[in-house]
Coordinates of C-alpha atoms in Angstrom, one line a residue:
X1 CA 29.3 13.2 5.3
X2 CA 31.7 11.3 7.6
X3 CA 30.0 8.4 9.4
X4 CA 31.2 9.8 12.7
X5 CA 28.9 12.9 12.3
X6 CA 25.8 10.7 12.1
X7 CA 27.0 8.5 15.0
X8 CA 27.2 11.6 17.2
X9 CA 23.4 11.4 17.3
X10 CA 23.7 8.2 19.3
X11 CA 22.0 6.2 16.6
X12 CA 23.6 3.0 15.2
X13 CA 25.0 3.7 11.8
X14 CA 26.6 1.4 9.2
X15 CA 28.0 1.8 5.7
X16 CA 25.6 0.9 3.0
X17 CA 25.9 -2.3 0.8
X18 CA 24.4 -2.9 -2.6
X19 CA 21.4 -4.6 -1.0
X20 CA 20.4 -1.3 0.5
X21 CA 19.8 0.3 -2.9
X22 CA 16.5 2.2 -3.3
X23 CA 15.2 1.5 -6.8
X24 CA 18.8 1.1 -8.0
X25 CA 20.2 4.1 -6.1
X26 CA 22.7 3.0 -3.4
X27 CA 22.8 5.2 -0.2
X28 CA 26.1 6.1 1.5
X29 CA 25.0 5.3 5.1
X30 CA 22.3 3.3 6.9
X31 CA 20.9 4.7 10.2
X32 CA 18.9 2.5 12.5
X33 CA 17.1 4.6 15.1
X34 CA 15.3 2.9 18.0
X35 CA 13.0 5.7 19.2
X36 CA 11.1 8.6 17.7
X37 CA 13.6 10.9 19.3
X38 CA 16.4 9.2 17.5
X39 CA 14.6 9.5 14.2
X40 CA 14.3 13.3 14.9
X41 CA 18.1 13.4 15.8
X42 CA 19.1 11.8 12.5
X43 CA 16.9 14.1 10.5
X44 CA 18.3 17.2 12.3
X45 CA 21.8 16.0 11.5
X46 CA 20.9 15.4 7.9
X47 CA 19.3 18.8 7.7
X48 CA 22.5 20.4 9.0
X49 CA 24.6 18.8 6.4
X50 CA 22.0 18.8 3.5
X51 CA 21.8 15.0 3.3
X52 CA 19.0 13.3 1.4
X53 CA 17.1 10.7 3.4
X54 CA 14.9 7.8 2.3
X55 CA 12.9 5.9 5.0
X56 CA 12.5 2.1 4.7
X57 CA 10.4 -0.4 6.6
X58 CA 10.3 -4.0 5.5
X59 CA 11.6 -3.1 2.0
X60 CA 8.8 -5.1 0.3
X61 CA 7.8 -2.1 -1.8
X62 CA 11.0 -0.1 -1.8
X63 CA 11.2 -0.5 -5.6
X64 CA 7.8 1.2 -6.0
X65 CA 8.0 4.8 -7.2
X66 CA 10.7 6.5 -9.1
X67 CA 14.4 6.2 -8.0
X68 CA 15.4 9.0 -5.7
X69 CA 17.4 11.8 -7.2
X70 CA 19.9 11.3 -4.4
X71 CA 20.0 9.1 -1.3
X72 CA 22.7 9.9 1.3
X73 CA 21.1 8.1 4.2
X74 CA 18.8 5.2 4.3
X75 CA 16.7 5.5 7.5
X76 CA 16.0 1.8 8.4
X77 CA 13.0 1.7 10.8
X78 CA 13.4 -2.0 11.6
X79 CA 14.4 -1.3 15.2
X80 CA 11.3 1.0 15.8
X81 CA 9.3 -2.1 16.3
X82 CA 7.2 -1.8 19.5
X83 CA 3.4 -2.1 19.8
X84 CA 3.1 1.0 22.1
X85 CA -0.5 0.5 23.2
X86 CA -3.3 -1.9 22.5
X87 CA -6.6 -0.7 24.0
X88 CA -8.6 -3.8 23.3
X89 CA -11.7 -2.5 24.9
X90 CA -11.6 0.6 22.7
X91 CA -10.6 -1.4 19.5
X92 CA -7.5 0.8 19.1
X93 CA -3.8 0.0 18.7
X94 CA -0.8 2.3 18.5
X95 CA 2.3 0.8 16.9
X96 CA 5.7 2.1 15.8
X97 CA 6.5 2.2 12.1
X98 CA 8.8 -0.8 12.0
X99 CA 6.3 -3.3 13.5
X100 CA 5.7 -5.9 10.8
X101 CA 2.0 -6.5 9.9
X102 CA 2.5 -10.2 10.8
X103 CA 3.7 -9.4 14.3
X104 CA 0.9 -6.9 14.7
X105 CA -1.7 -9.4 13.5
X106 CA -0.5 -12.1 15.9
X107 CA -0.7 -9.7 18.9
X108 CA -4.2 -8.6 17.9
X109 CA -5.3 -12.2 17.3
X110 CA -4.6 -13.1 20.9
X111 CA -7.3 -10.6 21.9
X112 CA -9.7 -11.7 19.1
X113 CA -9.1 -8.6 17.0
X114 CA -7.5 -7.6 13.7
X115 CA -6.4 -4.6 11.6
X116 CA -8.4 -5.3 8.4
X117 CA -5.7 -4.3 5.9
X118 CA -4.7 -7.6 4.3
X119 CA -1.1 -6.5 4.2
X120 CA 1.7 -9.0 3.6
X121 CA 3.1 -10.3 7.0
X122 CA 6.7 -9.0 6.3
X123 CA 5.5 -5.5 5.3
X124 CA 5.6 -2.9 8.1
X125 CA 3.2 -0.4 9.5
X126 CA 5.1 2.6 8.1
X127 CA 5.6 1.1 4.7
X128 CA 2.0 0.0 4.4
X129 CA 0.9 3.6 5.1
X130 CA 3.6 5.3 2.9
X131 CA 2.5 3.3 -0.1
X132 CA -1.2 3.2 0.7
X133 CA -1.3 -0.4 -0.4
X134 CA -4.8 -1.9 -0.4
X135 CA -5.9 -5.6 0.1
X136 CA -9.0 -7.4 -0.9
X137 CA -11.1 -6.3 2.0
X138 CA -10.7 -2.6 1.3
X139 CA -14.1 -3.0 -0.3
X140 CA -15.7 -3.3 3.1
X141 CA -13.2 -1.9 5.6
X142 CA -11.6 0.9 3.5
X143 CA -8.0 1.7 2.6
X144 CA -5.1 2.3 5.1
X145 CA -6.0 6.0 5.5
X146 CA -9.6 5.0 6.4
X147 CA -8.4 2.8 9.4
X148 CA -5.8 5.3 10.5
X149 CA -7.0 7.6 13.4
X150 CA -3.7 9.0 14.6
X151 CA -0.1 9.4 13.5
X152 CA 3.3 10.7 14.7
X153 CA 5.5 12.0 12.0
X154 CA 9.0 13.5 12.0
X155 CA 9.5 16.3 9.5
X156 CA 12.6 17.0 7.5
X157 CA 14.1 19.4 10.0
X158 CA 13.6 16.9 12.9
X159 CA 10.3 18.4 14.2
X160 CA 8.1 15.7 15.7
X161 CA 4.4 16.3 14.9
X162 CA 1.3 14.4 16.1
X163 CA -2.2 14.3 14.6
X164 CA -5.3 12.5 15.8
X165 CA -5.5 10.2 18.8
X166 CA -7.2 7.2 20.1
X167 CA -10.8 7.9 19.0
X168 CA -12.4 8.2 15.6
X169 CA -13.1 11.7 14.3
X170 CA -11.0 13.4 16.9
X171 CA -8.7 15.3 14.5
X172 CA -8.6 19.1 15.1
X173 CA -7.1 20.9 12.1
X174 CA -5.4 19.3 9.2
X175 CA -5.3 15.5 9.2
X176 CA -1.6 14.7 8.8
X177 CA -2.3 11.0 8.7
X178 CA -4.3 11.2 5.5
X179 CA -1.7 13.6 4.0
X180 CA 1.3 11.3 4.8
X181 CA -0.5 8.1 3.7
X182 CA 0.6 7.3 0.1
X183 CA 3.3 10.1 0.1
X184 CA 6.2 7.6 -0.4
X185 CA 8.3 9.2 2.3
X186 CA 8.5 12.6 0.5
X187 CA 7.0 14.7 3.3
X188 CA 8.7 13.2 6.3
X189 CA 8.9 10.0 8.3
X190 CA 5.9 8.1 9.7
X191 CA 7.1 7.1 13.1
X192 CA 4.0 5.8 14.9
X193 CA 0.4 5.1 13.8
X194 CA -2.9 4.5 15.7
X195 CA -5.5 2.4 14.0
X196 CA -9.1 1.4 14.7
X197 CA -9.6 -2.3 14.9
X198 CA -12.3 -4.9 14.2
X199 CA -13.2 -8.1 16.0
X200 CA -12.0 -11.2 14.3
X201 CA -14.9 -12.7 12.4
X202 CA -16.5 -15.8 13.8
X203 CA -16.2 -17.6 10.5
X204 CA -15.1 -17.1 6.8
X205 CA -16.1 -18.7 3.5
X206 CA -15.0 -18.0 0.0
X207 CA -17.1 -18.5 -3.1
X208 CA -14.8 -19.3 -6.1
X209 CA -16.2 -19.3 -9.6
X210 CA -14.8 -19.3 -13.2
X211 CA -16.5 -16.9 -15.6
X212 CA -16.2 -15.8 -19.2
X213 CA -14.8 -12.2 -19.3
X214 CA -18.1 -10.9 -20.8
X215 CA -20.0 -11.9 -17.6
X216 CA -17.6 -10.7 -14.9
X217 CA -18.9 -7.2 -14.6
X218 CA -22.5 -8.2 -14.3
X219 CA -21.8 -11.0 -11.7
X220 CA -19.4 -8.8 -9.7
X221 CA -22.0 -6.0 -9.5
X222 CA -24.7 -8.4 -8.4
X223 CA -22.5 -9.9 -5.7
X224 CA -21.5 -6.5 -4.3
X225 CA -25.2 -5.6 -4.0
X226 CA -26.2 -8.9 -2.4
X227 CA -27.8 -9.1 1.0
X228 CA -25.1 -11.7 1.8
X229 CA -22.8 -8.7 2.2
X230 CA -19.4 -9.9 0.9
X231 CA -16.3 -8.3 2.4
X232 CA -14.4 -8.6 -0.9
X233 CA -15.0 -9.6 -4.5
X234 CA -11.7 -10.2 -6.3
X235 CA -10.8 -11.4 -9.8
X236 CA -7.8 -13.1 -11.3
X237 CA -6.8 -13.6 -14.9
X238 CA -3.3 -15.2 -15.2
X239 CA -3.0 -14.5 -19.0
X240 CA -5.0 -12.9 -21.8
X241 CA -6.6 -16.1 -23.1
X242 CA -7.7 -17.5 -19.8
X243 CA -11.1 -17.3 -18.3
X244 CA -11.5 -15.0 -15.2
X245 CA -11.5 -16.5 -11.7
X246 CA -13.8 -14.7 -9.3
X247 CA -13.7 -15.1 -5.5
X248 CA -16.0 -13.5 -3.0
X249 CA -15.4 -13.5 0.8
X250 CA -18.1 -13.7 3.4
X251 CA -17.2 -13.1 7.0
X252 CA -19.1 -13.4 10.3
X253 CA -22.1 -15.4 11.5
X254 CA -23.8 -17.7 9.0
X255 CA -20.9 -17.5 6.6
X256 CA -21.7 -20.8 5.0
X257 CA -25.3 -20.1 4.0
X258 CA -24.4 -16.6 3.0
X259 CA -21.7 -17.9 0.7
X260 CA -24.2 -20.3 -0.8
X261 CA -26.5 -17.4 -1.4
X262 CA -23.7 -15.7 -3.3
X263 CA -23.2 -18.9 -5.3
X264 CA -26.8 -18.7 -6.4
X265 CA -26.3 -15.1 -7.4
X266 CA -23.2 -16.0 -9.4
X267 CA -24.8 -18.9 -11.1
X268 CA -22.3 -21.5 -9.8
X269 CA -18.9 -22.0 -8.2
X270 CA -17.5 -23.7 -5.2
X271 CA -17.8 -22.7 -1.5
X272 CA -14.6 -23.2 0.4
X273 CA -13.2 -22.6 3.9
X274 CA -9.9 -21.4 2.3
X275 CA -9.1 -18.7 -0.1
X276 CA -7.8 -19.5 -3.6
X277 CA -4.0 -19.5 -3.8
X278 CA -3.8 -16.1 -5.6
X279 CA -5.9 -14.3 -3.0
X280 CA -4.4 -11.0 -1.8
X281 CA -1.2 -11.5 -3.9
X282 CA 0.1 -9.1 -6.5
X283 CA 0.3 -10.5 -10.1
X284 CA 3.9 -9.3 -10.6
X285 CA 6.8 -7.4 -9.0
X286 CA 9.3 -6.0 -11.4
X287 CA 6.7 -4.3 -13.6
X288 CA 3.4 -3.5 -12.0
X289 CA 0.6 -1.2 -12.9
X290 CA -2.3 -0.1 -10.6
X291 CA -5.5 0.9 -12.5
X292 CA -8.3 2.8 -10.7
X293 CA -11.7 3.1 -12.4
X294 CA -15.4 3.2 -11.8
X295 CA -16.7 -0.4 -11.5
X296 CA -18.9 0.1 -14.6
X297 CA -15.6 0.5 -16.6
X298 CA -14.4 -3.0 -15.7
X299 CA -15.1 -4.5 -19.2
X300 CA -12.9 -1.9 -20.8
X301 CA -10.0 -2.7 -18.4
X302 CA -10.4 -6.4 -19.1
X303 CA -10.3 -5.8 -22.8
X304 CA -7.2 -3.5 -22.5
X305 CA -5.4 -6.2 -20.5
X306 CA -6.2 -8.7 -23.2
X307 CA -5.0 -6.5 -26.0
X308 CA -1.7 -5.8 -24.3
X309 CA -1.1 -9.3 -22.9
X310 CA -1.2 -8.3 -19.2
X311 CA -2.3 -10.6 -16.3
X312 CA -4.5 -8.9 -13.8
X313 CA -5.7 -9.3 -10.2
X314 CA -7.7 -7.2 -7.8
X315 CA -11.1 -5.9 -6.8
X316 CA -13.8 -5.9 -9.4
X317 CA -16.1 -3.9 -7.2
X318 CA -13.8 -1.3 -5.7
X319 CA -12.4 -0.4 -9.2
X320 CA -8.8 -1.3 -8.3
X321 CA -6.8 -3.8 -10.4
X322 CA -3.1 -4.6 -10.5
X323 CA -1.7 -5.6 -13.9
X324 CA 1.6 -7.2 -14.9
X325 CA 3.0 -8.2 -18.4
X326 CA 3.1 -11.8 -19.5
X327 CA 6.1 -12.9 -21.7
X328 CA 8.8 -10.7 -23.1
X329 CA 8.8 -7.1 -21.8
X330 CA 10.3 -3.9 -23.2
X331 CA 10.0 -0.2 -22.4
X332 CA 8.0 0.4 -25.6
X333 CA 5.5 -2.4 -24.8
X334 CA 5.0 -1.1 -21.2
X335 CA 4.6 2.4 -22.4
X336 CA 1.9 1.3 -25.0
X337 CA 0.1 -0.7 -22.4
X338 CA 0.1 2.0 -19.8
X339 CA -1.3 4.5 -22.3
X340 CA -4.0 2.0 -23.2
X341 CA -5.0 1.6 -19.6
X342 CA -5.2 5.3 -19.1
X343 CA -7.6 5.6 -22.0
X344 CA -10.0 3.3 -20.2
X345 CA -9.5 4.2 -16.5
X346 CA -9.6 7.1 -14.1
X347 CA -5.9 6.6 -13.4
X348 CA -3.2 4.0 -14.2
X349 CA 0.0 4.3 -12.2
X350 CA 3.2 2.4 -13.0
X351 CA 4.0 1.4 -9.5
X352 CA 7.2 -0.6 -10.3
X353 CA 9.2 -0.5 -13.5
X354 CA 12.9 -0.9 -14.6
X355 CA 12.2 1.5 -17.5
X356 CA 12.7 5.1 -16.4
X357 CA 11.6 6.5 -19.7
X358 CA 8.0 5.5 -19.2
X359 CA 5.7 8.0 -17.5
X360 CA 4.8 6.5 -14.1
X361 CA 2.0 8.7 -12.8
X362 CA 0.1 10.1 -15.8
X363 CA -1.7 13.4 -15.7
X364 CA -2.3 14.9 -12.2
X365 CA -4.5 17.9 -11.9
X366 CA -3.4 18.9 -8.4
X367 CA 0.3 18.8 -9.2
X368 CA 1.0 22.6 -8.5
X369 CA -0.7 22.3 -5.1
X370 CA 1.2 19.1 -4.3
X371 CA 4.5 20.9 -5.1
X372 CA 3.6 23.7 -2.7
X373 CA 2.8 21.2 0.0
X374 CA 6.2 19.5 -0.6
X375 CA 7.9 22.9 -0.4
X376 CA 6.2 23.6 2.9
X377 CA 7.1 20.3 4.5
X378 CA 10.5 19.8 3.0
X379 CA 11.9 23.0 1.6
X380 CA 15.4 21.5 1.2
X381 CA 14.1 18.6 -0.9
X382 CA 15.9 16.1 1.3
X383 CA 13.0 13.6 1.9
X384 CA 13.1 10.9 -0.9
X385 CA 13.5 13.6 -3.6
X386 CA 12.1 12.7 -7.0
X387 CA 10.2 9.6 -5.8
X388 CA 6.7 10.9 -6.2
X389 CA 4.3 12.5 -8.7
X390 CA 5.8 15.0 -11.0
X391 CA 9.3 14.5 -9.6
X392 CA 8.3 15.7 -6.1

């Protein structure tokens, strides 16, 4: 498609460069809309000329998911970066998709509030929802879809659709926000989102302890059930032979004595005003596996990570760990490890990998239904085709 045809929409368009590649697939053009209406105009133009579109926010997780089958236009939402409304009295904020989580956090902080998602500051609202990435405090506050109460999306044909609003439990009909969260841009473009907020806690303390692997499950379970009410219980094991570091966060009033109560429960450790350096960070980038499991299966996941030489980090009490290989990596090694994790977990997804021969998603029981949903929302297969489960 000639660049001029896209420019007729009034949206800024430039030729793509190698740095715009999506999981190795370089687009032809990059469009930079500044309003929801401009997003719709670009998608209408792409529909008219059968152009495949991949949305991008901060690009921090653009390598997650499979490479798109084709990518004609990269829809860069960096200019869609306004906080539309902050109703501080109602603990609600509405922001455009390109607002970075760091900018949003700073605005909310000035009013003594926060969006409790623990997302990296350079990630964007839209990207955080599209990947459904969870931080440590998901144990207490929930995942991105749990804090989302309203969303504006633009469908593949340019239709603008809104769901939810400014109050909790106000969705009449299907909840588009939950459907689009974690969809990797395969159903349409998340243009705006409305979240419920929480007051900034008065104080925070972290308990950090080092444990032998055999004791981690028991201690984590006891901490989660403690009356000290931790907001997160995370573990970190940098290599297969290392002990496991456990950190628990306590927020709010009397954080110091509550953290010491957790210390008694854990049988030791240090109470600190600062998190450990690994807190909230992923253990790897190029090859990364996310394992989901019931908390009682934690010992099996720890053992599988030791057997396959993977470092791990994540929530011991939410049943969510991220794993990354240590040392020399090959497609065969990653495939063996992922198969081993799937034997011991509810699900193990290969979020990022340079090896296209390795099954990323594993068995998905609802795949036929997901394909029908994709067909309804994007019958022309133009939205990030091939990026999601089963080649959706």
